[in-house]
Short mmCIF file of C-alpha atoms in Angstrom, two decimals:
data_model
loop_
_atom_site.label_atom_id
_atom_site.label_comp_id
_atom_site.label_asym_id
_atom_site.label_seq_id
_atom_site.Cartn_x
_atom_site.Cartn_y
_atom_site.Cartn_z
CA MET M 1 -73.76 -27.89 -53.82
CA VAL M 2 -73.34 -24.28 -52.72
CA ASP M 3 -77.10 -23.79 -53.00
CA LEU M 4 -77.74 -26.84 -50.81
CA ILE M 5 -75.35 -25.52 -48.16
CA GLY M 6 -77.18 -22.19 -48.16
CA VAL M 7 -80.57 -23.91 -47.85
CA PHE M 8 -79.18 -26.14 -45.09
CA ALA M 9 -77.99 -23.10 -43.12
CA LEU M 10 -81.33 -21.36 -43.63
CA ILE M 11 -83.32 -24.37 -42.39
CA VAL M 12 -81.03 -24.72 -39.36
CA GLY M 13 -81.63 -21.04 -38.58
CA LEU M 14 -85.40 -21.47 -38.86
CA GLU M 15 -85.29 -24.51 -36.59
CA LEU M 16 -83.20 -22.68 -33.99
CA VAL M 17 -85.62 -19.75 -33.94
CA LEU M 18 -88.38 -22.28 -33.37
CA GLY M 19 -86.14 -23.80 -30.69
CA VAL M 20 -86.65 -20.71 -28.53
CA ASP M 21 -90.34 -21.60 -28.29
CA ASN M 22 -89.43 -25.23 -27.60
CA ILE M 23 -87.09 -24.37 -24.75
CA LEU M 24 -89.74 -22.17 -23.10
CA VAL M 25 -92.37 -24.91 -23.40
CA ILE M 26 -90.02 -27.63 -22.16
CA THR M 27 -88.94 -25.49 -19.21
CA VAL M 28 -92.53 -24.96 -18.12
CA LEU M 29 -93.55 -28.60 -18.60
CA VAL M 30 -90.57 -30.24 -16.86
CA SER M 31 -90.88 -27.85 -13.92
CA ARG M 32 -93.95 -29.87 -12.93
CA LEU M 33 -91.76 -32.97 -12.44
CA GLU M 34 -89.51 -33.92 -9.56
CA GLU M 35 -86.04 -32.47 -10.09
CA LYS M 36 -84.39 -35.87 -10.58
CA TYR M 37 -86.65 -36.57 -13.60
CA GLN M 38 -86.41 -33.17 -15.30
CA GLN M 39 -83.28 -33.71 -17.42
CA LYS M 40 -84.48 -37.18 -18.42
CA ALA M 41 -87.78 -35.66 -19.55
CA ARG M 42 -85.94 -32.98 -21.57
CA VAL M 43 -83.80 -35.54 -23.40
CA ILE M 44 -86.55 -38.08 -24.08
CA GLY M 45 -89.05 -35.38 -25.02
CA LEU M 46 -86.66 -33.70 -27.46
CA VAL M 47 -85.53 -36.97 -29.05
CA LEU M 48 -89.14 -38.10 -29.56
CA ALA M 49 -90.06 -34.63 -30.84
CA MET M 50 -87.19 -34.81 -33.36
CA VAL M 51 -88.33 -38.24 -34.56
CA ALA M 52 -91.93 -37.01 -34.77
CA ARG M 53 -90.84 -33.99 -36.80
CA ILE M 54 -88.94 -36.17 -39.28
CA VAL M 55 -91.99 -38.46 -39.58
CA LEU M 56 -94.12 -35.36 -40.14
CA LEU M 57 -91.73 -34.31 -42.91
CA PHE M 58 -92.25 -37.56 -44.80
CA LEU M 59 -96.01 -37.41 -44.23
CA LEU M 60 -96.20 -33.89 -45.60
CA LEU M 61 -94.26 -34.94 -48.67
CA GLN M 62 -97.04 -37.46 -49.31
CA LEU M 63 -100.05 -35.49 -48.05
CA THR M 64 -100.06 -32.37 -50.19
CA GLU M 65 -103.70 -31.79 -49.25
CA LEU M 66 -102.68 -30.77 -45.73
CA THR M 67 -103.13 -27.12 -46.73
CA ASN M 68 -106.31 -27.70 -48.75
CA PRO M 69 -109.62 -26.67 -47.11
CA ILE M 70 -111.55 -29.58 -45.58
CA PHE M 71 -114.00 -27.72 -43.33
CA MET M 72 -115.33 -24.34 -44.44
CA ASP M 73 -112.10 -22.47 -45.26
CA PHE M 74 -109.97 -24.39 -42.78
CA SER M 75 -107.35 -26.98 -43.71
CA ILE M 76 -105.81 -29.69 -41.53
CA ARG M 77 -102.90 -27.32 -40.91
CA ASP M 78 -105.29 -24.58 -39.77
CA LEU M 79 -107.12 -26.91 -37.37
CA ILE M 80 -103.81 -28.08 -35.89
CA LEU M 81 -102.71 -24.48 -35.34
CA LEU M 82 -106.07 -23.48 -33.81
CA ALA M 83 -106.07 -26.41 -31.38
CA GLY M 84 -102.38 -26.00 -30.56
CA GLY M 85 -102.71 -22.26 -29.97
CA LEU M 86 -105.64 -22.73 -27.60
CA PHE M 87 -103.83 -25.48 -25.69
CA LEU M 88 -100.71 -23.33 -25.35
CA LEU M 89 -102.80 -20.41 -24.07
CA TYR M 90 -104.50 -22.68 -21.53
CA LYS M 91 -101.19 -24.13 -20.37
CA ALA M 92 -99.45 -20.76 -20.06
CA VAL M 93 -102.31 -19.10 -18.15
CA LYS M 94 -102.60 -22.12 -15.86
CA GLU M 95 -98.87 -22.06 -15.10
CA ILE M 96 -98.90 -18.31 -14.42
CA HIS M 97 -101.71 -18.90 -11.92
CA HIS M 98 -99.74 -21.73 -10.31
CA THR M 99 -96.64 -19.55 -10.02
CA ILE M 100 -98.37 -16.46 -8.64
CA GLU M 101 -100.54 -18.40 -6.17
CA LEU M 102 -97.53 -20.52 -5.06
CA LYS M 103 -99.28 -23.69 -6.19
CA ASP M 104 -95.92 -25.35 -6.84
CA GLU M 105 -94.93 -24.95 -3.20
CA HIS M 106 -98.24 -26.37 -2.02
CA ASP M 107 -97.97 -29.24 -4.48
CA ALA M 108 -94.42 -29.96 -3.35
CA ALA M 109 -95.60 -30.09 0.24
CA ALA M 110 -98.34 -32.50 -0.75
CA ASN M 111 -95.92 -34.40 -3.04
CA VAL M 112 -98.23 -33.92 -6.04
CA LYS M 113 -96.50 -33.92 -9.42
CA ASP M 114 -97.49 -34.34 -13.04
CA SER M 115 -96.80 -37.77 -14.49
CA PHE M 116 -93.62 -38.32 -16.50
CA ARG M 117 -95.49 -39.73 -19.50
CA SER M 118 -97.90 -36.81 -19.54
CA VAL M 119 -95.06 -34.29 -19.71
CA ILE M 120 -93.32 -36.22 -22.52
CA PHE M 121 -96.58 -36.39 -24.46
CA GLN M 122 -97.18 -32.65 -24.11
CA ILE M 123 -93.61 -31.82 -25.21
CA VAL M 124 -94.00 -33.90 -28.38
CA LEU M 125 -97.54 -32.62 -29.02
CA LEU M 126 -96.62 -28.94 -28.78
CA ASP M 127 -93.47 -29.46 -30.83
CA MET M 128 -95.64 -30.94 -33.58
CA VAL M 129 -97.79 -27.81 -33.50
CA PHE M 130 -94.72 -25.57 -33.69
CA SER M 131 -93.16 -27.61 -36.47
CA VAL M 132 -96.04 -27.69 -38.97
CA ASP M 133 -95.18 -24.35 -40.56
CA SER M 134 -91.41 -24.82 -40.35
CA VAL M 135 -91.59 -28.21 -42.07
CA ILE M 136 -93.86 -26.83 -44.80
CA THR M 137 -91.40 -23.95 -45.27
CA ALA M 138 -88.45 -26.34 -45.42
CA ILE M 139 -90.20 -28.43 -48.09
CA GLY M 140 -90.80 -25.25 -50.04
CA LEU M 141 -87.07 -24.42 -49.90
CA THR M 142 -85.82 -27.78 -51.15
CA ASP M 143 -87.02 -31.25 -52.09
CA VAL M 144 -83.74 -32.85 -50.99
CA VAL M 145 -84.91 -34.78 -47.95
CA TRP M 146 -81.49 -35.48 -46.45
CA VAL M 147 -80.76 -31.73 -46.28
CA ILE M 148 -83.93 -31.08 -44.27
CA VAL M 149 -83.40 -34.10 -41.99
CA SER M 150 -79.76 -33.15 -41.33
CA ALA M 151 -80.76 -29.57 -40.51
CA VAL M 152 -83.49 -30.75 -38.12
CA ILE M 153 -81.08 -33.11 -36.32
CA LEU M 154 -78.36 -30.44 -35.98
CA ALA M 155 -80.84 -27.89 -34.63
CA PHE M 156 -82.18 -30.38 -32.10
CA VAL M 157 -78.65 -31.18 -30.88
CA VAL M 158 -78.05 -27.46 -30.26
CA ILE M 159 -81.41 -27.11 -28.49
CA LEU M 160 -80.66 -30.17 -26.35
CA ILE M 161 -77.32 -28.66 -25.26
CA PHE M 162 -78.86 -25.35 -24.20
CA ALA M 163 -82.26 -26.54 -22.93
CA LYS M 164 -81.02 -27.50 -19.45
CA PRO M 165 -78.91 -24.41 -18.52
CA ILE M 166 -81.47 -21.99 -19.94
CA GLY M 167 -84.35 -23.87 -18.32
CA GLU M 168 -82.67 -24.02 -14.92
CA PHE M 169 -81.80 -20.31 -15.11
CA ILE M 170 -85.43 -19.45 -15.87
CA LEU M 171 -86.78 -21.65 -13.07
CA ALA M 172 -84.30 -20.17 -10.59
CA ASN M 173 -85.70 -16.69 -11.27
CA PRO M 174 -89.48 -16.46 -10.77
CA ALA M 175 -89.69 -13.15 -12.64
CA LEU M 176 -88.09 -14.75 -15.70
CA LYS M 177 -90.45 -17.72 -15.43
CA ILE M 178 -93.50 -15.42 -15.48
CA LEU M 179 -91.95 -13.51 -18.40
CA ALA M 180 -91.38 -16.78 -20.27
CA LEU M 181 -94.99 -17.80 -19.63
CA SER M 182 -96.12 -14.42 -20.95
CA PHE M 183 -94.10 -15.11 -24.08
CA LEU M 184 -95.93 -18.43 -24.44
CA ILE M 185 -99.26 -16.59 -24.29
CA THR M 186 -98.06 -14.34 -27.12
CA ILE M 187 -96.88 -17.35 -29.12
CA GLY M 188 -100.18 -19.16 -28.49
CA ILE M 189 -102.16 -16.16 -29.76
CA THR M 190 -99.88 -15.95 -32.82
CA ILE M 191 -100.38 -19.64 -33.63
CA PHE M 192 -104.14 -19.30 -33.19
CA MET M 193 -104.24 -16.24 -35.46
CA GLU M 194 -102.28 -18.12 -38.12
CA GLY M 195 -104.93 -20.84 -37.93
CA LEU M 196 -107.48 -18.12 -38.73
CA HIS M 197 -105.41 -17.08 -41.77
CA LYS M 198 -104.21 -13.91 -40.03
CA GLU M 199 -100.48 -13.71 -40.58
CA VAL M 200 -98.54 -12.02 -37.79
CA PRO M 201 -95.00 -10.90 -38.78
CA LYS M 202 -92.54 -12.79 -36.58
CA ALA M 203 -90.51 -9.63 -36.04
CA TYR M 204 -93.50 -8.11 -34.21
CA ILE M 205 -93.33 -11.03 -31.80
CA TYR M 206 -89.66 -11.77 -31.23
CA LEU M 207 -88.33 -8.21 -31.10
CA PRO M 208 -90.62 -7.12 -28.21
CA MET M 209 -89.89 -10.45 -26.48
CA GLY M 210 -86.15 -9.83 -26.81
CA PHE M 211 -86.51 -6.26 -25.55
CA ALA M 212 -88.58 -7.38 -22.54
CA LEU M 213 -85.99 -10.05 -21.73
CA LEU M 214 -83.17 -7.50 -21.94
CA VAL M 215 -85.01 -5.13 -19.59
CA GLU M 216 -85.59 -7.96 -17.10
CA LEU M 217 -81.92 -9.02 -17.22
CA LEU M 218 -80.86 -5.41 -16.60
CA GLN M 219 -83.26 -5.28 -13.64
CA MET M 220 -81.78 -8.50 -12.26
CA ARG M 221 -78.27 -7.09 -12.68
CA TYR M 222 -79.29 -3.90 -10.89
CA SER M 223 -80.78 -5.85 -7.99
CA LYS M 224 -77.65 -8.00 -7.70
CA ASN M 225 -75.34 -4.96 -7.71
CA LYS M 226 -77.53 -3.25 -5.10
CA GLU M 227 -77.34 -6.28 -2.80
CA GLU M 228 -73.57 -6.48 -3.22
CA PHE M 229 -73.28 -2.77 -2.46
CA LYS M 230 -75.31 -3.22 0.76
CA GLU M 231 -73.18 -6.19 1.81
CA ASP M 232 -69.95 -4.24 1.19
CA ALA M 233 -71.30 -1.28 3.19
CA LEU M 234 -72.21 -3.57 6.11
CA ASP M 235 -68.77 -5.21 6.00
CA LYS M 236 -67.09 -1.80 6.17
CA LEU M 237 -69.25 -0.80 9.15
CA ASP M 238 -68.42 -4.02 10.95
CA SER M 239 -64.72 -3.52 10.36
#
């Protein structure tokens, strides 16, 4: 029982690390919707993604040949990672262009928005790409299905709780949004490289991402303090 608890905690941790990628993707995708539909898209997208991940778990338990080569040296897993990595790169670069060129403002003026169904589909699709390796890893840790399913559900509940506040904070700060999109480019390249059988240590990805985020938060804090200092100085002059 103690071993199962340890495995459960490990799988939850893996899913939460993956959840960082999910939150970034969801934030970018729902930003293309009208504000009144964004939270609904987050909830429906995450619930469907959770169901899809559980279905994937049961499929992988049956389809052991998922990691066996089917085309040259590439397996089904490799092809999924290659396609998913390319799609994530395309999406991130496109969104950076939209943000820098103020496409969102022009689209808002023209009342042009992505469709709700399209955003939901993309959330589920990209989550499936992210989850392939984590599900395979979870199966390698234990063959007790209820432990894996429970860990996936718990992780998704935590992600669902934090997806909205983190997403809204990112969208409210354009610099953070561009930084998040840059992270997605890095993640897309990593996924693509894994599809080519080139393993990239996760620490080489997440540590620089965390450092870059910390630097940006410090910059935001500095800017806020500077503005407050100017306002206080003006108030003293007026008085």
